[in-house]
Amino acid sequence: MTKKFYIKTFGCQMNVADSRVMGELLLKSGFEKTEDPSTADVVIFNSCSVRKHAEDRLFSNLGLTMKKNPSARFILAGCTAQRFGEKLLKRFKKLSAVLGPGEIFKIEKVVRDVLEGKKVIATGRTEYRFVERRADISENVVIGRGCNNFCSYCVVPFLRGREEYRPSSDILKEISCLVESGTKEVILLGQNVNSYRDPEKGLNFCELLDEISKIKGLLRIRFLTSHPKDVPDELVVLMKKNEKIAKHIHLPVQAGSNKILKQMNRKYTREKYIEIAQKFRSEIPDIAITTDIIVGFPTETEEDFFKTEDLVKKVKFDGIYVFKYSPRDGTSASKLKDAVSEEEKQRRHKRILDLARKISLARRASFVGKTCDVLFEKNEIGHNSQNFLVFKKGAKKGSFLKLEIKDVKNEMLLA
Ligand code: SF4
């Protein structure tokens, strides 16, 4: 009988992309996918270790699913698997395998092994390989893995390793294949896409974007994530002139105080960040700039926090992901005294969120009366170039329409 697998993803878009690859490899080897973990023979949790909250949620979910489906085999993949390795097999007796993010391409073998009753630890690093898949309208394409930056609060460089980039020929082949099967938008993924360097031809990120934009039938290119210290002027120029590149940049600022930025090892100042944002806004007036902010970093005083609020008001972000700081073992920030109380973190979190909401609503309202190119990833629901959600009654999945924005409701543009 065909064996069924279930995958649940925690964490970032890189994990979403990794789950997609694992699912596709298992389907190709004859396994069947189920959306119900209680009917699965193999349950895979693709985990995230970046924040403590995500890790706690993962462990409680894992324990509950093990109780509900005691006969299934369980695989813990992703960053948490990499972080704790064998220790997890001791902690969860029902767990059969730990599979780090560098070994996802081994998933078929790992699934076969656990079905035979073996215990598996796979936390090495295998070469990235292009996996053909059934294309959706918008597809994630991983251009590189790992990070060299060592921000003081972040576990990614320890768990996903140092930066490694795929050759442009491989990336272009993957995107061409996707476009032939119906993809209209790609989201290039990497921990730090701006430092892309083609290992074969030496192309930089802007040159890669330029090459990708020549693919016929591809309508839009997005990318995630950009580090503010690595944004070249060339990127602003390219985004301005190349119609296929979405008018949106996600540029995590993390904090608005130079003292905190230094302790975070971010390698830019608030002044530099504001200068970059202003450059984008003056060259590409309708660009959307989104960001990540951490509140309650150790030693963050009220004054430091005001500087973050002030920066948010100055840049007028179109969207902000706000996180409460939580120390992660092994990082240099975890050695600092976590001086900000939980209540204070909560208060700062809410203040930034409220401010962010007010600004992002005003930004969206400024689009009323304007015309936008909207790509519909689902019937009636799409995104414009700025990545704002757009609703249009009757619009068909896959259509790319020029639409006038008539109203805004709950952060959604109505066309
Ligand atoms: S740039 Fe900093 S925050 Fe982003 S993955 Fe690298 S170390 Fe982590």
CSV table of C-alpha atoms and ligand atoms in Angstrom, one decimal:
chain,number,residue,atom,x,y,z
A,1,MET,CA,0.0,0.0,0.0
A,2,THR,CA,1.2,3.5,-0.8
A,3,LYS,CA,2.7,5.2,2.3
A,4,LYS,CA,1.4,8.7,3.2
A,5,PHE,CA,3.5,11.6,4.5
A,6,TYR,CA,2.5,14.8,6.2
A,7,ILE,CA,4.7,17.9,6.4
A,8,LYS,CA,4.1,20.9,8.7
A,9,THR,CA,6.3,24.0,8.3
A,10,PHE,CA,7.4,26.4,11.0
A,11,GLY,CA,9.4,29.6,10.4
A,12,CYS,CA,10.6,31.5,7.4
A,13,GLN,CA,10.2,31.4,3.7
A,14,MET,CA,13.4,29.3,3.4
A,15,ASN,CA,11.7,26.6,5.4
A,16,VAL,CA,8.6,26.9,3.2
A,17,ALA,CA,10.9,26.3,0.2
A,18,ASP,CA,12.7,23.4,1.9
A,19,SER,CA,9.3,21.7,2.7
A,20,ARG,CA,8.3,22.2,-0.9
A,21,VAL,CA,11.5,20.4,-2.1
A,22,MET,CA,11.0,17.5,0.4
A,23,GLY,CA,7.4,17.1,-0.5
A,24,GLU,CA,8.2,17.1,-4.2
A,25,LEU,CA,11.0,14.5,-3.8
A,26,LEU,CA,8.7,12.2,-1.8
A,27,LEU,CA,5.8,12.5,-4.4
A,28,LYS,CA,8.3,11.6,-7.1
A,29,SER,CA,9.4,8.5,-5.2
A,30,GLY,CA,5.8,7.3,-5.0
A,31,PHE,CA,4.7,8.5,-1.6
A,32,GLU,CA,1.3,10.1,-1.1
A,33,LYS,CA,0.8,13.5,0.6
A,34,THR,CA,-1.9,13.9,3.2
A,35,GLU,CA,-3.1,17.1,4.9
A,36,ASP,CA,-4.2,15.1,8.0
A,37,PRO,CA,-1.4,14.0,10.3
A,38,SER,CA,-3.6,11.4,11.9
A,39,THR,CA,-3.7,9.5,8.6
A,40,ALA,CA,0.1,9.7,7.9
A,41,ASP,CA,2.6,6.9,8.0
A,42,VAL,CA,5.4,9.5,8.3
A,43,VAL,CA,5.0,12.9,9.9
A,44,ILE,CA,7.7,15.6,9.1
A,45,PHE,CA,8.0,18.7,11.1
A,46,ASN,CA,10.2,21.3,9.4
A,47,SER,CA,11.3,23.4,12.3
A,48,CYS,CA,12.6,26.9,13.0
A,49,SER,CA,15.0,27.9,15.8
A,50,VAL,CA,15.3,31.6,15.2
A,51,ARG,CA,12.9,32.5,18.0
A,52,LYS,CA,12.2,30.7,21.3
A,53,HIS,CA,8.5,31.1,20.8
A,54,ALA,CA,8.6,29.2,17.5
A,55,GLU,CA,10.6,26.4,19.1
A,56,ASP,CA,8.2,26.1,22.0
A,57,ARG,CA,5.3,25.9,19.7
A,58,LEU,CA,7.1,23.2,17.6
A,59,PHE,CA,7.7,21.0,20.6
A,60,SER,CA,4.2,21.2,21.9
A,61,ASN,CA,2.8,20.5,18.5
A,62,LEU,CA,5.2,17.5,18.0
A,63,GLY,CA,4.2,16.0,21.4
A,64,LEU,CA,0.5,16.4,20.7
A,65,THR,CA,0.7,14.8,17.2
A,66,MET,CA,2.7,11.9,18.6
A,67,LYS,CA,-0.1,11.2,21.0
A,68,LYS,CA,-2.8,11.5,18.3
A,69,ASN,CA,-1.0,9.2,15.8
A,70,PRO,CA,1.2,6.8,17.9
A,71,SER,CA,1.8,4.4,15.0
A,72,ALA,CA,3.4,7.0,12.7
A,73,ARG,CA,7.2,7.6,12.3
A,74,PHE,CA,8.3,11.1,13.1
A,75,ILE,CA,11.0,13.1,11.4
A,76,LEU,CA,12.1,16.5,12.8
A,77,ALA,CA,13.7,18.5,10.0
A,78,GLY,CA,15.1,22.1,9.8
A,79,CYS,CA,17.0,24.4,12.1
A,80,THR,CA,15.9,22.8,15.4
A,81,ALA,CA,17.1,19.4,14.2
A,82,GLN,CA,20.4,20.9,13.4
A,83,ARG,CA,20.7,22.7,16.7
A,84,PHE,CA,19.9,19.7,19.0
A,85,GLY,CA,20.7,16.7,16.8
A,86,GLU,CA,20.9,13.4,18.7
A,87,LYS,CA,19.6,15.0,21.9
A,88,LEU,CA,16.1,15.2,20.3
A,89,LEU,CA,16.1,11.4,19.8
A,90,LYS,CA,16.7,11.0,23.5
A,91,ARG,CA,14.1,13.6,24.5
A,92,PHE,CA,11.3,12.3,22.2
A,93,LYS,CA,11.4,8.5,22.2
A,94,LYS,CA,8.9,8.4,19.3
A,95,LEU,CA,11.1,10.5,17.1
A,96,SER,CA,12.8,8.5,14.4
A,97,ALA,CA,15.0,11.0,12.7
A,98,VAL,CA,16.6,14.4,12.8
A,99,LEU,CA,17.3,16.0,9.4
A,100,GLY,CA,19.2,19.4,9.2
A,101,PRO,CA,18.5,22.0,6.6
A,102,GLY,CA,21.7,21.0,4.7
A,103,GLU,CA,20.5,17.5,4.2
A,104,ILE,CA,16.9,17.9,2.9
A,105,PHE,CA,17.8,16.2,-0.4
A,106,LYS,CA,18.2,13.0,1.5
A,107,ILE,CA,14.6,12.9,2.5
A,108,GLU,CA,13.6,9.9,0.4
A,109,LYS,CA,16.3,7.7,2.0
A,110,VAL,CA,15.5,9.0,5.5
A,111,VAL,CA,11.8,8.2,5.0
A,112,ARG,CA,12.6,4.7,3.8
A,113,ASP,CA,15.0,4.1,6.7
A,114,VAL,CA,12.5,5.3,9.4
A,115,LEU,CA,9.8,3.1,7.8
A,116,GLU,CA,12.1,0.2,8.3
A,117,GLY,CA,12.4,1.1,12.0
A,118,LYS,CA,15.9,2.7,11.8
A,119,LYS,CA,16.9,5.8,13.8
A,120,VAL,CA,18.6,8.5,11.6
A,121,ILE,CA,20.7,11.5,12.3
A,122,ALA,CA,21.5,13.6,9.2
A,123,THR,CA,23.0,17.0,10.1
A,124,GLY,CA,25.7,17.4,7.5
A,125,ARG,CA,25.6,19.4,4.3
A,126,THR,CA,24.8,18.2,0.8
A,127,GLU,CA,25.0,20.1,-2.4
A,128,TYR,CA,21.9,22.0,-3.5
A,129,ARG,CA,20.1,20.4,-6.3
A,130,PHE,CA,17.4,21.6,-8.6
A,131,VAL,CA,14.2,19.7,-8.1
A,132,GLU,CA,11.6,19.9,-10.9
A,133,ARG,CA,8.1,20.6,-9.5
A,134,ARG,CA,4.6,21.3,-10.6
A,135,ALA,CA,4.6,25.1,-10.9
A,136,ASP,CA,2.3,27.5,-9.2
A,137,ILE,CA,1.7,31.1,-10.3
A,138,SER,CA,4.2,32.4,-7.8
A,139,GLU,CA,7.2,30.3,-6.8
A,140,ASN,CA,10.1,30.5,-4.3
A,141,VAL,CA,13.5,29.9,-5.9
A,142,VAL,CA,16.4,29.5,-3.5
A,143,ILE,CA,19.5,31.3,-4.8
A,144,GLY,CA,21.8,30.6,-1.8
A,145,ARG,CA,22.0,29.2,1.6
A,146,GLY,CA,23.7,30.2,4.8
A,147,CYS,CA,24.9,33.5,6.2
A,148,ASN,CA,28.3,35.1,7.0
A,149,ASN,CA,27.1,38.0,9.1
A,150,PHE,CA,26.8,36.8,12.6
A,151,CYS,CA,24.3,39.3,13.9
A,152,SER,CA,24.8,38.9,17.7
A,153,TYR,CA,21.2,37.6,18.3
A,154,CYS,CA,21.0,35.2,15.4
A,155,VAL,CA,21.5,31.4,15.3
A,156,VAL,CA,21.3,31.1,11.5
A,157,PRO,CA,25.0,31.1,10.7
A,158,PHE,CA,25.5,28.3,13.2
A,159,LEU,CA,22.6,26.2,11.9
A,160,ARG,CA,22.5,26.9,8.2
A,161,GLY,CA,26.3,27.4,7.8
A,162,ARG,CA,28.2,29.9,5.8
A,163,GLU,CA,27.0,31.5,2.5
A,164,GLU,CA,26.9,29.2,-0.5
A,165,TYR,CA,25.4,30.4,-3.8
A,166,ARG,CA,24.0,28.4,-6.7
A,167,PRO,CA,25.4,29.0,-10.2
A,168,SER,CA,23.3,31.4,-12.2
A,169,SER,CA,23.0,28.8,-15.0
A,170,ASP,CA,21.3,26.5,-12.5
A,171,ILE,CA,19.0,29.2,-11.2
A,172,LEU,CA,18.1,30.3,-14.7
A,173,LYS,CA,17.3,26.7,-15.8
A,174,GLU,CA,15.0,26.3,-12.8
A,175,ILE,CA,13.1,29.5,-13.4
A,176,SER,CA,12.8,28.8,-17.2
A,177,CYS,CA,11.4,25.4,-16.3
A,178,LEU,CA,8.9,26.9,-13.9
A,179,VAL,CA,7.8,29.6,-16.4
A,180,GLU,CA,7.2,26.9,-19.1
A,181,SER,CA,4.9,25.2,-16.7
A,182,GLY,CA,2.9,28.3,-15.8
A,183,THR,CA,4.8,30.3,-13.2
A,184,LYS,CA,4.5,34.1,-13.6
A,185,GLU,CA,6.4,35.4,-10.6
A,186,VAL,CA,9.5,34.2,-8.8
A,187,ILE,CA,10.6,35.1,-5.3
A,188,LEU,CA,14.4,34.7,-5.0
A,189,LEU,CA,15.3,33.5,-1.6
A,190,GLY,CA,18.5,33.7,0.5
A,191,GLN,CA,19.5,34.8,3.9
A,192,ASN,CA,21.3,37.7,2.3
A,193,VAL,CA,20.6,37.9,-1.4
A,194,ASN,CA,22.5,41.1,-2.0
A,195,SER,CA,25.8,39.3,-1.4
A,196,TYR,CA,25.1,36.8,-4.1
A,197,ARG,CA,28.1,35.8,-6.1
A,198,ASP,CA,27.8,33.3,-9.0
A,199,PRO,CA,30.4,30.6,-8.2
A,200,GLU,CA,31.0,29.9,-11.9
A,201,LYS,CA,30.7,33.2,-13.8
A,202,GLY,CA,31.1,35.7,-10.9
A,203,LEU,CA,27.8,37.5,-11.6
A,204,ASN,CA,26.7,39.7,-8.7
A,205,PHE,CA,23.1,40.0,-7.5
A,206,CYS,CA,22.1,42.8,-9.9
A,207,GLU,CA,23.6,41.0,-12.8
A,208,LEU,CA,21.7,37.9,-11.8
A,209,LEU,CA,18.4,39.9,-11.6
A,210,ASP,CA,19.1,41.3,-15.0
A,211,GLU,CA,19.6,37.9,-16.5
A,212,ILE,CA,16.5,36.5,-14.9
A,213,SER,CA,14.4,39.4,-16.2
A,214,LYS,CA,15.2,38.3,-19.7
A,215,ILE,CA,13.3,35.1,-19.3
A,216,LYS,CA,10.2,35.4,-21.6
A,217,GLY,CA,6.9,34.8,-19.9
A,218,LEU,CA,8.2,35.7,-16.5
A,219,LEU,CA,6.2,38.8,-15.3
A,220,ARG,CA,7.6,39.7,-11.9
A,221,ILE,CA,10.7,39.1,-9.8
A,222,ARG,CA,10.7,39.5,-6.0
A,223,PHE,CA,13.6,38.8,-3.6
A,224,LEU,CA,14.2,38.2,0.1
A,225,THR,CA,16.1,39.2,2.3
A,226,SER,CA,18.4,42.2,1.7
A,227,HIS,CA,20.9,43.3,4.3
A,228,PRO,CA,21.1,47.1,4.6
A,229,LYS,CA,24.9,47.0,4.7
A,230,ASP,CA,25.0,45.3,1.3
A,231,VAL,CA,22.6,47.4,-0.8
A,232,PRO,CA,24.5,48.9,-3.8
A,233,ASP,CA,23.3,52.0,-5.7
A,234,GLU,CA,23.2,49.8,-8.7
A,235,LEU,CA,20.2,47.9,-7.2
A,236,VAL,CA,18.2,51.2,-6.9
A,237,VAL,CA,19.0,52.0,-10.5
A,238,LEU,CA,18.1,48.5,-11.7
A,239,MET,CA,14.8,48.4,-9.7
A,240,LYS,CA,13.9,51.8,-11.1
A,241,LYS,CA,14.4,50.9,-14.8
A,242,ASN,CA,13.5,47.2,-14.9
A,243,GLU,CA,9.7,46.8,-15.0
A,244,LYS,CA,9.9,43.1,-14.1
A,245,ILE,CA,11.5,43.8,-10.7
A,246,ALA,CA,8.8,44.3,-8.1
A,247,LYS,CA,8.7,47.8,-6.5
A,248,HIS,CA,9.2,46.3,-3.0
A,249,ILE,CA,12.2,45.8,-0.8
A,250,HIS,CA,12.3,44.0,2.5
A,251,LEU,CA,15.1,45.7,4.4
A,252,PRO,CA,15.4,44.6,8.1
A,253,VAL,CA,16.5,47.5,10.2
A,254,GLN,CA,16.1,45.6,13.6
A,255,ALA,CA,16.6,48.8,15.7
A,256,GLY,CA,16.8,52.5,15.4
A,257,SER,CA,19.5,53.2,18.0
A,258,ASN,CA,23.1,53.2,17.0
A,259,LYS,CA,24.1,51.7,20.3
A,260,ILE,CA,21.8,48.8,19.9
A,261,LEU,CA,22.7,48.3,16.2
A,262,LYS,CA,26.4,48.1,17.2
A,263,GLN,CA,25.6,45.5,19.9
A,264,MET,CA,23.6,43.6,17.3
A,265,ASN,CA,26.7,43.7,15.0
A,266,ARG,CA,24.5,45.0,12.1
A,267,LYS,CA,27.4,47.1,10.6
A,268,TYR,CA,25.3,50.1,9.6
A,269,THR,CA,24.0,53.2,11.5
A,270,ARG,CA,20.5,54.6,11.7
A,271,GLU,CA,21.7,57.5,9.6
A,272,LYS,CA,23.0,55.1,6.9
A,273,TYR,CA,19.7,53.1,6.9
A,274,ILE,CA,17.6,56.3,6.6
A,275,GLU,CA,19.9,57.5,3.7
A,276,ILE,CA,19.3,54.2,1.9
A,277,ALA,CA,15.6,54.3,2.4
A,278,GLN,CA,15.4,57.9,1.2
A,279,LYS,CA,17.4,56.9,-1.9
A,280,PHE,CA,14.9,54.2,-2.7
A,281,ARG,CA,12.0,56.6,-2.1
A,282,SER,CA,13.4,59.5,-4.1
A,283,GLU,CA,14.3,57.3,-7.1
A,284,ILE,CA,11.3,55.0,-7.0
A,285,PRO,CA,8.5,57.1,-5.3
A,286,ASP,CA,5.9,54.3,-5.3
A,287,ILE,CA,8.3,51.7,-3.8
A,288,ALA,CA,7.2,49.7,-0.7
A,289,ILE,CA,9.7,49.3,2.0
A,290,THR,CA,9.1,46.7,4.7
A,291,THR,CA,11.2,45.7,7.7
A,292,ASP,CA,11.9,43.6,10.8
A,293,ILE,CA,12.3,45.1,14.2
A,294,ILE,CA,13.4,43.5,17.5
A,295,VAL,CA,12.2,45.2,20.6
A,296,GLY,CA,13.7,44.5,24.1
A,297,PHE,CA,17.2,43.7,23.0
A,298,PRO,CA,19.4,43.5,26.1
A,299,THR,CA,20.3,47.1,27.3
A,300,GLU,CA,17.6,48.7,25.1
A,301,THR,CA,16.6,51.7,27.2
A,302,GLU,CA,13.4,53.8,26.7
A,303,GLU,CA,15.6,56.3,24.9
A,304,ASP,CA,16.9,53.6,22.5
A,305,PHE,CA,13.3,52.5,21.9
A,306,PHE,CA,12.3,56.1,21.1
A,307,LYS,CA,14.9,56.1,18.4
A,308,THR,CA,13.4,53.0,16.9
A,309,GLU,CA,10.0,54.7,16.9
A,310,ASP,CA,11.5,57.8,15.4
A,311,LEU,CA,13.1,55.8,12.6
A,312,VAL,CA,9.8,54.1,11.9
A,313,LYS,CA,8.1,57.5,11.5
A,314,LYS,CA,10.9,58.8,9.3
A,315,VAL,CA,11.0,55.9,6.9
A,316,LYS,CA,7.2,55.3,6.9
A,317,PHE,CA,7.4,51.6,6.4
A,318,ASP,CA,4.7,49.8,4.4
A,319,GLY,CA,4.9,46.8,6.7
A,320,ILE,CA,6.8,45.8,9.8
A,321,TYR,CA,7.3,42.4,11.4
A,322,VAL,CA,8.0,43.1,15.1
A,323,PHE,CA,9.6,40.5,17.4
A,324,LYS,CA,10.3,40.5,21.1
A,325,TYR,CA,13.9,39.6,21.8
A,326,SER,CA,14.5,36.1,23.1
A,327,PRO,CA,18.1,34.9,23.9
A,328,ARG,CA,19.3,32.0,21.8
A,329,ASP,CA,22.0,29.7,23.1
A,330,GLY,CA,25.4,30.0,21.3
A,331,THR,CA,24.9,33.6,20.1
A,332,SER,CA,27.0,36.4,21.6
A,333,ALA,CA,23.9,38.4,22.6
A,334,SER,CA,22.8,35.5,24.9
A,335,LYS,CA,25.8,36.4,27.1
A,336,LEU,CA,24.4,39.9,27.7
A,337,LYS,CA,22.1,40.4,30.6
A,338,ASP,CA,18.6,40.2,29.3
A,339,ALA,CA,17.6,43.4,31.1
A,340,VAL,CA,14.3,44.3,29.6
A,341,SER,CA,11.3,42.8,31.4
A,342,GLU,CA,8.7,40.7,29.6
A,343,GLU,CA,6.0,43.3,30.3
A,344,GLU,CA,8.2,46.1,28.9
A,345,LYS,CA,9.0,44.0,25.8
A,346,GLN,CA,5.2,43.5,25.3
A,347,ARG,CA,4.5,47.2,25.7
A,348,ARG,CA,7.2,48.1,23.2
A,349,HIS,CA,6.0,45.4,20.8
A,350,LYS,CA,2.4,46.8,20.9
A,351,ARG,CA,3.6,50.4,20.5
A,352,ILE,CA,5.6,49.6,17.3
A,353,LEU,CA,2.7,47.4,16.0
A,354,ASP,CA,0.1,50.2,16.5
A,355,LEU,CA,2.4,52.7,14.9
A,356,ALA,CA,3.2,50.4,12.0
A,357,ARG,CA,-0.5,49.7,11.4
A,358,LYS,CA,-1.3,53.4,11.2
A,359,ILE,CA,1.5,54.2,8.8
A,360,SER,CA,0.9,51.1,6.6
A,361,LEU,CA,-2.9,52.0,6.3
A,362,ALA,CA,-2.0,55.5,5.2
A,363,ARG,CA,0.5,54.2,2.7
A,364,ARG,CA,-2.2,51.9,1.2
A,365,ALA,CA,-4.8,54.6,1.2
A,366,SER,CA,-2.5,56.7,-0.9
A,367,PHE,CA,-3.0,54.1,-3.7
A,368,VAL,CA,-6.7,54.8,-4.0
A,369,GLY,CA,-7.3,56.3,-7.5
A,370,LYS,CA,-4.0,54.9,-8.8
A,371,THR,CA,-3.6,52.1,-11.4
A,372,CYS,CA,-1.7,49.0,-10.4
A,373,ASP,CA,-0.5,45.9,-12.2
A,374,VAL,CA,-2.0,43.0,-10.2
A,375,LEU,CA,-1.0,39.3,-10.5
A,376,PHE,CA,-3.7,37.0,-9.2
A,377,GLU,CA,-2.2,34.0,-7.4
A,378,LYS,CA,-5.8,32.9,-6.6
A,379,ASN,CA,-9.2,33.7,-8.0
A,380,GLU,CA,-10.0,37.3,-7.0
A,381,ILE,CA,-6.9,37.6,-4.7
A,382,GLY,CA,-3.6,39.0,-6.0
A,383,HIS,CA,-0.7,41.3,-5.2
A,384,ASN,CA,0.4,44.5,-6.8
A,385,SER,CA,4.1,45.3,-7.4
A,386,GLN,CA,4.4,46.7,-3.9
A,387,ASN,CA,3.2,43.3,-2.5
A,388,PHE,CA,-0.1,44.8,-1.2
A,389,LEU,CA,-3.0,42.4,-1.2
A,390,VAL,CA,-5.6,43.3,-3.8
A,391,PHE,CA,-9.1,42.0,-4.2
A,392,LYS,CA,-11.0,42.1,-7.5
A,393,LYS,CA,-14.3,40.4,-7.9
A,394,GLY,CA,-14.3,37.9,-10.8
A,395,ALA,CA,-10.5,38.1,-11.5
A,396,LYS,CA,-9.2,34.7,-12.5
A,397,LYS,CA,-6.1,32.9,-11.0
A,398,GLY,CA,-3.1,33.6,-13.1
A,399,SER,CA,-4.4,36.8,-14.7
A,400,PHE,CA,-2.1,39.9,-14.7
A,401,LEU,CA,-4.4,43.0,-14.8
A,402,LYS,CA,-4.0,46.7,-14.8
A,403,LEU,CA,-6.5,47.9,-12.3
A,404,GLU,CA,-7.6,51.1,-10.7
A,405,ILE,CA,-7.7,50.9,-6.8
A,406,LYS,CA,-11.0,52.1,-5.6
A,407,ASP,CA,-10.8,51.6,-1.8
A,408,VAL,CA,-8.9,50.1,1.1
A,409,LYS,CA,-10.3,47.7,3.6
A,410,ASN,CA,-8.3,46.0,6.4
A,411,GLU,CA,-5.0,46.7,4.6
A,412,MET,CA,-6.4,45.1,1.4
A,413,LEU,CA,-6.7,47.2,-1.7
A,414,LEU,CA,-10.1,46.9,-3.5
A,415,ALA,CA,-10.1,47.2,-7.3
B,1,SF4,S1,22.0,38.6,8.3
B,1,SF4,FE1,22.0,38.5,10.6
B,1,SF4,S2,19.9,38.2,11.1
B,1,SF4,FE2,20.0,37.6,8.9
B,1,SF4,S3,20.5,35.4,8.9
B,1,SF4,FE3,22.4,36.5,8.8
B,1,SF4,S4,23.1,36.5,11.0
B,1,SF4,FE4,20.9,36.1,11.0
